[in-house]
Amino acid sequence: VQLQASGGGLVQPGGALRLSCAASGTRFSAKAVGWFRQAPGKQRELVASLESGGRTKYAGFVKGRFTISRDNTKNTVYLQMNSLKPEDAAVYYCNVGRGGDHFSLPGYWGKGTQVTVSS
């Protein structure tokens, strides 16, 4: 399984970014997908996940600001991030589960994409 994330960058506080992650080598539509992040000196943490059946889960610190979605025709998962805060700065990693539900995460990791939130 290969995952290629993109869309990170530098954004001002209050700004928005959209991360994308294209997957290959897996039956994407049948798998749960997720985004994790890791800030310097901190553990990697779950940001959002999306089951194959459409159920979503969000970390409390992003609820209402971030939206996870998927396009199974493109084998791609997205993370729309709005109202970004400096504390959202981290390396963001996409993940594809070994099954279709949240419990299958984390599964396969892609390389991360850096998000920097600074004025």
CSV table of N, CA, C and O in Angstrom, one decimal:
chain,number,residue,atom,x,y,z
A,1,VAL,N,0.9,-1.2,0.0
A,1,VAL,CA,0.0,0.0,0.0
A,1,VAL,C,0.9,1.2,0.0
A,1,VAL,O,1.8,1.4,0.8
A,2,GLN,N,0.6,2.1,-0.9
A,2,GLN,CA,1.3,3.4,-1.0
A,2,GLN,C,0.4,4.6,-0.8
A,2,GLN,O,-0.7,4.6,-1.4
A,3,LEU,N,0.8,5.5,0.0
A,3,LEU,CA,0.0,6.7,0.2
A,3,LEU,C,0.9,7.9,0.0
A,3,LEU,O,2.0,8.0,0.4
A,4,GLN,N,0.3,8.9,-0.8
A,4,GLN,CA,1.0,10.1,-1.1
A,4,GLN,C,0.2,11.3,-0.7
A,4,GLN,O,-0.8,11.6,-1.3
A,5,ALA,N,0.7,12.0,0.4
A,5,ALA,CA,0.0,13.1,0.9
A,5,ALA,C,0.5,14.4,0.3
A,5,ALA,O,1.7,14.5,0.0
A,6,SER,N,-0.4,15.4,0.2
A,6,SER,CA,0.0,16.7,-0.3
A,6,SER,C,-0.9,17.7,0.2
A,6,SER,O,-1.9,17.4,0.8
A,7,GLY,N,-0.5,19.0,0.0
A,7,GLY,CA,-1.4,20.1,0.4
A,7,GLY,C,-1.0,20.9,1.6
A,7,GLY,O,-1.6,21.9,2.0
A,8,GLY,N,0.1,20.4,2.3
A,8,GLY,CA,0.6,21.2,3.4
A,8,GLY,C,1.2,22.5,3.0
A,8,GLY,O,1.4,22.7,1.8
A,9,GLY,N,1.6,23.3,4.0
A,9,GLY,CA,2.2,24.5,3.7
A,9,GLY,C,2.1,25.5,4.9
A,9,GLY,O,1.8,25.1,6.0
A,10,LEU,N,2.4,26.7,4.6
A,10,LEU,CA,2.4,27.8,5.6
A,10,LEU,C,1.1,28.6,5.4
A,10,LEU,O,0.7,29.0,4.3
A,11,VAL,N,0.4,28.8,6.5
A,11,VAL,CA,-0.9,29.5,6.5
A,11,VAL,C,-0.9,30.4,7.7
A,11,VAL,O,-0.4,30.0,8.8
A,12,GLN,N,-1.6,31.5,7.6
A,12,GLN,CA,-1.8,32.4,8.8
A,12,GLN,C,-2.8,31.9,9.7
A,12,GLN,O,-3.8,31.2,9.2
A,13,PRO,N,-2.8,32.2,11.0
A,13,PRO,CA,-3.9,31.8,11.9
A,13,PRO,C,-5.2,32.3,11.3
A,13,PRO,O,-5.3,33.4,10.8
A,14,GLY,N,-6.2,31.4,11.4
A,14,GLY,CA,-7.5,31.7,10.9
A,14,GLY,C,-7.7,31.3,9.4
A,14,GLY,O,-8.8,31.3,8.9
A,15,GLY,N,-6.6,30.9,8.8
A,15,GLY,CA,-6.6,30.5,7.4
A,15,GLY,C,-7.1,29.0,7.2
A,15,GLY,O,-7.4,28.3,8.2
A,16,ALA,N,-7.0,28.6,6.0
A,16,ALA,CA,-7.5,27.2,5.7
A,16,ALA,C,-6.5,26.5,4.8
A,16,ALA,O,-5.7,27.1,4.0
A,17,LEU,N,-6.5,25.2,4.9
A,17,LEU,CA,-5.7,24.3,4.0
A,17,LEU,C,-6.5,23.1,3.7
A,17,LEU,O,-7.4,22.7,4.5
A,18,ARG,N,-6.3,22.5,2.5
A,18,ARG,CA,-6.9,21.2,2.2
A,18,ARG,C,-5.8,20.2,1.9
A,18,ARG,O,-5.0,20.4,1.0
A,19,LEU,N,-5.7,19.2,2.7
A,19,LEU,CA,-4.8,18.1,2.5
A,19,LEU,C,-5.4,17.0,1.7
A,19,LEU,O,-6.6,16.7,1.8
A,20,SER,N,-4.6,16.4,0.8
A,20,SER,CA,-5.1,15.3,0.0
A,20,SER,C,-4.1,14.1,0.2
A,20,SER,O,-2.9,14.3,0.5
A,21,CYS,N,-4.7,12.9,0.0
A,21,CYS,CA,-3.8,11.7,0.1
A,21,CYS,C,-4.3,10.7,-0.8
A,21,CYS,O,-5.5,10.2,-0.7
A,22,ALA,N,-3.5,10.4,-1.8
A,22,ALA,CA,-3.9,9.4,-2.8
A,22,ALA,C,-3.3,8.0,-2.4
A,22,ALA,O,-2.1,7.9,-2.1
A,23,ALA,N,-4.1,7.0,-2.5
A,23,ALA,CA,-3.7,5.7,-2.1
A,23,ALA,C,-3.7,4.7,-3.3
A,23,ALA,O,-4.4,4.9,-4.3
A,24,SER,N,-2.8,3.8,-3.2
A,24,SER,CA,-2.7,2.7,-4.2
A,24,SER,C,-2.4,1.4,-3.6
A,24,SER,O,-1.8,1.4,-2.5
A,25,GLY,N,-2.7,0.3,-4.2
A,25,GLY,CA,-2.3,-1.0,-3.7
A,25,GLY,C,-3.3,-1.5,-2.7
A,25,GLY,O,-2.9,-2.5,-1.9
A,26,THR,N,-4.4,-0.9,-2.6
A,26,THR,CA,-5.4,-1.4,-1.6
A,26,THR,C,-6.8,-1.2,-2.2
A,26,THR,O,-7.0,-0.4,-3.1
A,27,ARG,N,-7.7,-2.0,-1.7
A,27,ARG,CA,-9.1,-1.9,-2.1
A,27,ARG,C,-9.7,-0.7,-1.3
A,27,ARG,O,-10.4,-0.9,-0.3
A,28,PHE,N,-9.4,0.5,-1.7
A,28,PHE,CA,-9.6,1.7,-1.0
A,28,PHE,C,-11.0,1.9,-0.5
A,28,PHE,O,-11.2,2.2,0.7
A,29,SER,N,-12.0,1.6,-1.3
A,29,SER,CA,-13.4,1.9,-0.9
A,29,SER,C,-13.8,1.1,0.3
A,29,SER,O,-14.8,1.4,1.0
A,30,ALA,N,-13.1,0.0,0.5
A,30,ALA,CA,-13.5,-0.9,1.6
A,30,ALA,C,-12.8,-0.7,2.9
A,30,ALA,O,-13.0,-1.4,3.9
A,31,LYS,N,-11.9,0.3,2.9
A,31,LYS,CA,-11.1,0.6,4.1
A,31,LYS,C,-11.5,1.9,4.8
A,31,LYS,O,-11.9,2.8,4.2
A,32,ALA,N,-11.2,1.9,6.1
A,32,ALA,CA,-11.3,3.1,6.8
A,32,ALA,C,-10.1,3.9,6.5
A,32,ALA,O,-9.0,3.4,6.2
A,33,VAL,N,-10.2,5.2,6.6
A,33,VAL,CA,-9.1,6.1,6.3
A,33,VAL,C,-9.1,7.2,7.5
A,33,VAL,O,-10.0,7.4,8.2
A,34,GLY,N,-7.9,7.7,7.6
A,34,GLY,CA,-7.8,8.7,8.7
A,34,GLY,C,-6.6,9.6,8.5
A,34,GLY,O,-5.7,9.4,7.6
A,35,TRP,N,-6.6,10.7,9.3
A,35,TRP,CA,-5.5,11.6,9.3
A,35,TRP,C,-5.0,11.7,10.8
A,35,TRP,O,-5.8,11.8,11.7
A,36,PHE,N,-3.7,11.7,10.9
A,36,PHE,CA,-3.1,11.8,12.2
A,36,PHE,C,-2.1,13.0,12.1
A,36,PHE,O,-1.8,13.5,11.0
A,37,ARG,N,-1.7,13.5,13.2
A,37,ARG,CA,-0.7,14.5,13.2
A,37,ARG,C,0.3,14.4,14.3
A,37,ARG,O,0.0,13.7,15.4
A,38,GLN,N,1.5,14.9,14.1
A,38,GLN,CA,2.5,14.8,15.1
A,38,GLN,C,3.3,16.2,15.2
A,38,GLN,O,3.9,16.5,14.2
A,39,ALA,N,3.2,16.8,16.3
A,39,ALA,CA,3.9,18.0,16.5
A,39,ALA,C,5.3,17.7,17.2
A,39,ALA,O,5.4,16.7,17.8
A,40,PRO,N,6.3,18.6,17.1
A,40,PRO,CA,7.6,18.3,17.7
A,40,PRO,C,7.5,18.0,19.2
A,40,PRO,O,6.8,18.8,19.9
A,41,GLY,N,8.1,17.0,19.6
A,41,GLY,CA,8.1,16.6,21.0
A,41,GLY,C,6.8,16.0,21.5
A,41,GLY,O,6.6,15.8,22.7
A,42,LYS,N,5.8,15.8,20.6
A,42,LYS,CA,4.6,15.2,21.0
A,42,LYS,C,4.3,13.9,20.3
A,42,LYS,O,4.9,13.6,19.3
A,43,GLN,N,3.4,13.1,20.9
A,43,GLN,CA,3.0,11.8,20.3
A,43,GLN,C,2.1,12.1,19.1
A,43,GLN,O,1.4,13.1,19.0
A,44,ARG,N,2.2,11.1,18.2
A,44,ARG,CA,1.3,11.2,17.0
A,44,ARG,C,-0.2,11.0,17.5
A,44,ARG,O,-0.4,10.1,18.4
A,45,GLU,N,-1.1,11.8,17.0
A,45,GLU,CA,-2.5,11.7,17.5
A,45,GLU,C,-3.4,11.7,16.3
A,45,GLU,O,-3.2,12.2,15.3
A,46,LEU,N,-4.6,11.0,16.6
A,46,LEU,CA,-5.6,11.0,15.6
A,46,LEU,C,-6.3,12.3,15.5
A,46,LEU,O,-6.7,12.9,16.5
A,47,VAL,N,-6.5,12.7,14.2
A,47,VAL,CA,-7.2,14.0,14.0
A,47,VAL,C,-8.6,13.7,13.5
A,47,VAL,O,-9.6,14.2,14.1
A,48,ALA,N,-8.8,12.8,12.6
A,48,ALA,CA,-10.1,12.5,12.1
A,48,ALA,C,-10.0,11.1,11.3
A,48,ALA,O,-9.0,10.8,10.8
A,49,SER,N,-11.2,10.4,11.3
A,49,SER,CA,-11.2,9.2,10.6
A,49,SER,C,-12.6,9.0,10.0
A,49,SER,O,-13.6,9.7,10.4
A,50,LEU,N,-12.6,8.2,8.9
A,50,LEU,CA,-13.8,8.0,8.1
A,50,LEU,C,-13.9,6.5,7.8
A,50,LEU,O,-13.0,6.0,7.1
A,51,GLU,N,-14.9,5.9,8.2
A,51,GLU,CA,-15.1,4.5,7.9
A,51,GLU,C,-15.6,4.3,6.5
A,51,GLU,O,-16.0,5.2,5.8
A,52,SER,N,-15.4,3.1,6.0
A,52,SER,CA,-15.9,2.8,4.6
A,52,SER,C,-17.4,3.0,4.5
A,52,SER,O,-17.8,3.4,3.4
A,53,GLY,N,-18.1,2.9,5.5
A,53,GLY,CA,-19.5,3.1,5.5
A,53,GLY,C,-20.0,4.5,5.6
A,53,GLY,O,-21.1,4.9,5.5
A,54,GLY,N,-19.0,5.4,5.9
A,54,GLY,CA,-19.3,6.8,6.0
A,54,GLY,C,-19.3,7.5,7.3
A,54,GLY,O,-19.4,8.7,7.5
A,55,ARG,N,-19.2,6.7,8.4
A,55,ARG,CA,-19.2,7.2,9.7
A,55,ARG,C,-17.9,7.9,10.0
A,55,ARG,O,-16.8,7.4,9.7
A,56,THR,N,-17.9,9.1,10.6
A,56,THR,CA,-16.7,9.9,10.9
A,56,THR,C,-16.5,10.0,12.4
A,56,THR,O,-17.4,9.8,13.2
A,57,LYS,N,-15.3,10.3,12.7
A,57,LYS,CA,-14.9,10.6,14.1
A,57,LYS,C,-13.8,11.7,14.1
A,57,LYS,O,-12.9,11.6,13.2
A,58,TYR,N,-14.0,12.6,15.0
A,58,TYR,CA,-13.0,13.7,15.1
A,58,TYR,C,-12.5,13.9,16.5
A,58,TYR,O,-13.2,13.6,17.5
A,59,ALA,N,-11.2,14.3,16.5
A,59,ALA,CA,-10.7,14.6,17.8
A,59,ALA,C,-11.3,15.9,18.3
A,59,ALA,O,-11.7,16.8,17.5
A,60,GLY,N,-11.5,16.0,19.6
A,60,GLY,CA,-12.2,17.1,20.2
A,60,GLY,C,-11.5,18.5,19.8
A,60,GLY,O,-12.2,19.5,19.7
A,61,PHE,N,-10.2,18.5,19.6
A,61,PHE,CA,-9.6,19.8,19.3
A,61,PHE,C,-9.8,20.3,17.9
A,61,PHE,O,-9.5,21.4,17.6
A,62,VAL,N,-10.4,19.5,17.0
A,62,VAL,CA,-10.6,20.0,15.7
A,62,VAL,C,-12.1,20.0,15.3
A,62,VAL,O,-12.5,20.4,14.2
A,63,LYS,N,-12.9,19.4,16.1
A,63,LYS,CA,-14.3,19.3,15.8
A,63,LYS,C,-14.9,20.7,15.4
A,63,LYS,O,-14.8,21.6,16.1
A,64,GLY,N,-15.6,20.7,14.3
A,64,GLY,CA,-16.2,21.9,13.8
A,64,GLY,C,-15.4,22.7,12.9
A,64,GLY,O,-15.8,23.6,12.2
A,65,ARG,N,-14.1,22.4,12.9
A,65,ARG,CA,-13.1,23.2,12.1
A,65,ARG,C,-12.6,22.4,10.9
A,65,ARG,O,-12.3,22.9,9.8
A,66,PHE,N,-12.4,21.1,11.1
A,66,PHE,CA,-11.9,20.2,10.1
A,66,PHE,C,-13.0,19.2,9.6
A,66,PHE,O,-13.9,18.8,10.3
A,67,THR,N,-12.8,18.9,8.3
A,67,THR,CA,-13.7,17.9,7.7
A,67,THR,C,-13.0,16.9,6.9
A,67,THR,O,-12.2,17.2,6.1
A,68,ILE,N,-13.2,15.6,7.2
A,68,ILE,CA,-12.6,14.5,6.5
A,68,ILE,C,-13.6,14.0,5.4
A,68,ILE,O,-14.8,14.0,5.7
A,69,SER,N,-13.1,13.7,4.3
A,69,SER,CA,-13.9,13.2,3.2
A,69,SER,C,-13.1,12.3,2.3
A,69,SER,O,-11.9,12.3,2.4
A,70,ARG,N,-13.8,11.6,1.4
A,70,ARG,CA,-13.1,10.7,0.5
A,70,ARG,C,-13.7,10.7,-0.8
A,70,ARG,O,-14.9,10.9,-0.9
A,71,ASP,N,-13.0,10.4,-1.8
A,71,ASP,CA,-13.5,10.1,-3.2
A,71,ASP,C,-13.0,8.8,-3.6
A,71,ASP,O,-11.8,8.6,-4.0
A,72,ASN,N,-13.8,7.8,-3.5
A,72,ASN,CA,-13.4,6.4,-3.8
A,72,ASN,C,-13.1,6.2,-5.3
A,72,ASN,O,-12.4,5.3,-5.6
A,73,THR,N,-13.6,7.1,-6.1
A,73,THR,CA,-13.3,7.0,-7.6
A,73,THR,C,-11.9,7.4,-7.9
A,73,THR,O,-11.3,7.0,-8.9
A,74,LYS,N,-11.3,8.2,-6.9
A,74,LYS,CA,-9.9,8.6,-7.1
A,74,LYS,C,-9.0,8.0,-6.0
A,74,LYS,O,-7.8,8.4,-6.0
A,75,ASN,N,-9.5,7.1,-5.2
A,75,ASN,CA,-8.7,6.5,-4.1
A,75,ASN,C,-8.0,7.6,-3.3
A,75,ASN,O,-6.9,7.5,-3.0
A,76,THR,N,-8.8,8.6,-3.0
A,76,THR,CA,-8.2,9.8,-2.3
A,76,THR,C,-9.0,10.2,-1.1
A,76,THR,O,-10.2,10.2,-1.1
A,77,VAL,N,-8.3,10.5,0.0
A,77,VAL,CA,-8.9,11.1,1.2
A,77,VAL,C,-8.5,12.5,1.4
A,77,VAL,O,-7.3,12.8,1.1
A,78,TYR,N,-9.4,13.3,1.9
A,78,TYR,CA,-9.1,14.8,2.0
A,78,TYR,C,-9.3,15.2,3.5
A,78,TYR,O,-10.0,14.5,4.3
A,79,LEU,N,-8.6,16.2,3.9
A,79,LEU,CA,-8.8,16.9,5.1
A,79,LEU,C,-8.9,18.4,4.9
A,79,LEU,O,-7.9,19.0,4.6
A,80,GLN,N,-10.1,18.9,5.0
A,80,GLN,CA,-10.3,20.3,4.9
A,80,GLN,C,-10.1,20.9,6.3
A,80,GLN,O,-10.8,20.6,7.2
A,81,MET,N,-9.2,21.8,6.4
A,81,MET,CA,-8.9,22.4,7.7
A,81,MET,C,-9.2,23.9,7.6
A,81,MET,O,-8.6,24.7,6.8
A,82,ASN,N,-10.1,24.4,8.4
A,82,ASN,CA,-10.5,25.8,8.5
A,82,ASN,C,-10.1,26.3,9.9
A,82,ASN,O,-9.9,25.6,10.8
A,83,SER,N,-10.1,27.6,9.9
A,83,SER,CA,-9.9,28.3,11.2
A,83,SER,C,-8.6,27.8,11.9
A,83,SER,O,-8.7,27.4,13.1
A,84,LEU,N,-7.6,27.7,11.2
A,84,LEU,CA,-6.4,27.1,11.7
A,84,LEU,C,-5.8,27.9,12.8
A,84,LEU,O,-5.8,29.1,12.8
A,85,LYS,N,-5.2,27.2,13.8
A,85,LYS,CA,-4.6,27.8,14.9
A,85,LYS,C,-3.1,27.5,15.0
A,85,LYS,O,-2.7,26.4,14.4
A,86,PRO,N,-2.3,28.2,15.6
A,86,PRO,CA,-0.9,27.9,15.7
A,86,PRO,C,-0.6,26.5,16.3
A,86,PRO,O,0.3,25.8,15.9
A,87,GLU,N,-1.5,26.1,17.2
A,87,GLU,CA,-1.3,24.8,17.8
A,87,GLU,C,-1.7,23.6,16.9
A,87,GLU,O,-1.5,22.4,17.2
A,88,ASP,N,-2.2,23.9,15.7
A,88,ASP,CA,-2.5,22.9,14.7
A,88,ASP,C,-1.3,22.6,13.9
A,88,ASP,O,-1.3,21.6,13.1
A,89,ALA,N,-0.2,23.4,14.0
A,89,ALA,CA,1.0,23.1,13.3
A,89,ALA,C,1.6,21.7,13.7
A,89,ALA,O,1.8,21.4,14.8
A,90,ALA,N,1.9,21.0,12.6
A,90,ALA,CA,2.4,19.6,12.8
A,90,ALA,C,2.7,19.0,11.5
A,90,ALA,O,2.3,19.6,10.5
A,91,VAL,N,3.2,17.8,11.5
A,91,VAL,CA,3.3,17.0,10.3
A,91,VAL,C,2.0,16.1,10.3
A,91,VAL,O,1.7,15.5,11.3
A,92,TYR,N,1.3,16.2,9.2
A,92,TYR,CA,0.1,15.5,9.1
A,92,TYR,C,0.3,14.2,8.2
A,92,TYR,O,0.9,14.3,7.2
A,93,TYR,N,-0.2,13.1,8.8
A,93,TYR,CA,-0.1,11.8,8.1
A,93,TYR,C,-1.4,11.2,7.7
A,93,TYR,O,-2.3,11.2,8.6
A,94,CYS,N,-1.5,10.7,6.5
A,94,CYS,CA,-2.7,10.0,6.2
A,94,CYS,C,-2.5,8.5,6.5
A,94,CYS,O,-1.4,8.0,6.6
A,95,ASN,N,-3.6,7.8,6.6
A,95,ASN,CA,-3.6,6.4,7.0
A,95,ASN,C,-4.7,5.7,6.4
A,95,ASN,O,-5.8,6.2,6.4
A,96,VAL,N,-4.5,4.5,6.0
A,96,VAL,CA,-5.5,3.6,5.5
A,96,VAL,C,-5.5,2.4,6.3
A,96,VAL,O,-4.5,1.7,6.6
A,97,GLY,N,-6.7,2.0,6.8
A,97,GLY,CA,-6.9,0.9,7.7
A,97,GLY,C,-6.8,-0.4,7.0
A,97,GLY,O,-6.8,-0.5,5.8
A,98,ARG,N,-6.7,-1.5,7.8
A,98,ARG,CA,-6.6,-2.8,7.3
A,98,ARG,C,-8.0,-3.4,7.2
A,98,ARG,O,-8.2,-4.5,6.6
A,99,GLY,N,-9.0,-2.6,7.6
A,99,GLY,CA,-10.4,-3.0,7.5
A,99,GLY,C,-11.2,-1.8,7.3
A,99,GLY,O,-10.7,-0.7,7.0
A,100,GLY,N,-12.6,-2.0,7.4
A,100,GLY,CA,-13.4,-0.8,7.1
A,100,GLY,C,-13.9,0.0,8.3
A,100,GLY,O,-14.5,1.0,8.0
A,101,ASP,N,-13.5,-0.3,9.5
A,101,ASP,CA,-14.0,0.5,10.6
A,101,ASP,C,-12.9,1.2,11.3
A,101,ASP,O,-11.7,0.9,11.1
A,102,HIS,N,-13.2,2.0,12.3
A,102,HIS,CA,-12.3,2.9,13.0
A,102,HIS,C,-11.2,2.0,13.7
A,102,HIS,O,-10.1,2.4,13.8
A,103,PHE,N,-11.6,0.8,14.1
A,103,PHE,CA,-10.7,0.0,14.9
A,103,PHE,C,-9.5,-0.6,14.1
A,103,PHE,O,-8.6,-1.1,14.6
A,104,SER,N,-9.6,-0.4,12.8
A,104,SER,CA,-8.6,-0.9,11.9
A,104,SER,C,-7.5,0.1,11.7
A,104,SER,O,-6.5,-0.1,11.0
A,105,LEU,N,-7.7,1.3,12.3
A,105,LEU,CA,-6.7,2.4,12.2
A,105,LEU,C,-5.8,2.4,13.5
A,105,LEU,O,-6.4,2.1,14.6
A,106,PRO,N,-4.5,2.7,13.5
A,106,PRO,CA,-3.8,3.0,12.2
A,106,PRO,C,-3.5,1.7,11.5
A,106,PRO,O,-3.3,0.6,12.1
A,107,GLY,N,-3.4,1.8,10.2
A,107,GLY,CA,-3.0,0.7,9.4
A,107,GLY,C,-1.7,1.0,8.6
A,107,GLY,O,-0.6,1.0,9.2
A,108,TYR,N,-1.9,1.4,7.4
A,108,TYR,CA,-0.7,1.8,6.5
A,108,TYR,C,-0.5,3.3,6.6
A,108,TYR,O,-1.4,4.1,6.4
A,109,TRP,N,0.8,3.6,6.7
A,109,TRP,CA,1.2,5.0,6.8
A,109,TRP,C,1.7,5.6,5.5
A,109,TRP,O,2.4,4.9,4.8
A,110,GLY,N,1.4,6.8,5.3
A,110,GLY,CA,2.1,7.5,4.2
A,110,GLY,C,3.1,8.5,4.8
A,110,GLY,O,3.2,8.7,6.0
A,111,LYS,N,3.9,9.1,3.9
A,111,LYS,CA,4.8,10.2,4.4
A,111,LYS,C,4.0,11.4,4.7
A,111,LYS,O,2.9,11.6,4.1
A,112,GLY,N,4.4,12.1,5.7
A,112,GLY,CA,3.6,13.2,6.2
A,112,GLY,C,3.8,14.5,5.3
A,112,GLY,O,4.7,14.6,4.5
A,113,THR,N,2.9,15.4,5.6
A,113,THR,CA,3.0,16.7,4.9
A,113,THR,C,3.0,17.8,6.0
A,113,THR,O,2.2,17.7,7.0
A,114,GLN,N,3.9,18.7,5.9
A,114,GLN,CA,4.1,19.7,7.0
A,114,GLN,C,3.0,20.8,6.9
A,114,GLN,O,2.8,21.4,5.8
A,115,VAL,N,2.4,21.1,8.0
A,115,VAL,CA,1.5,22.2,8.1
A,115,VAL,C,2.0,23.2,9.2
A,115,VAL,O,2.3,22.8,10.3
A,116,THR,N,2.3,24.4,8.7
A,116,THR,CA,2.8,25.5,9.6
A,116,THR,C,1.8,26.6,9.7
A,116,THR,O,1.3,27.1,8.7
A,117,VAL,N,1.4,27.0,10.9
A,117,VAL,CA,0.4,28.1,11.1
A,117,VAL,C,1.1,29.2,11.9
A,117,VAL,O,1.5,29.1,13.0
A,118,SER,N,1.4,30.2,11.1
A,118,SER,CA,2.1,31.3,11.7
A,118,SER,C,1.8,32.6,11.0
A,118,SER,O,1.6,32.6,9.8
A,119,SER,N,1.9,33.7,11.7
A,119,SER,CA,1.7,35.0,11.1
A,119,SER,C,3.1,35.6,10.7
A,119,SER,O,3.2,36.7,10.2
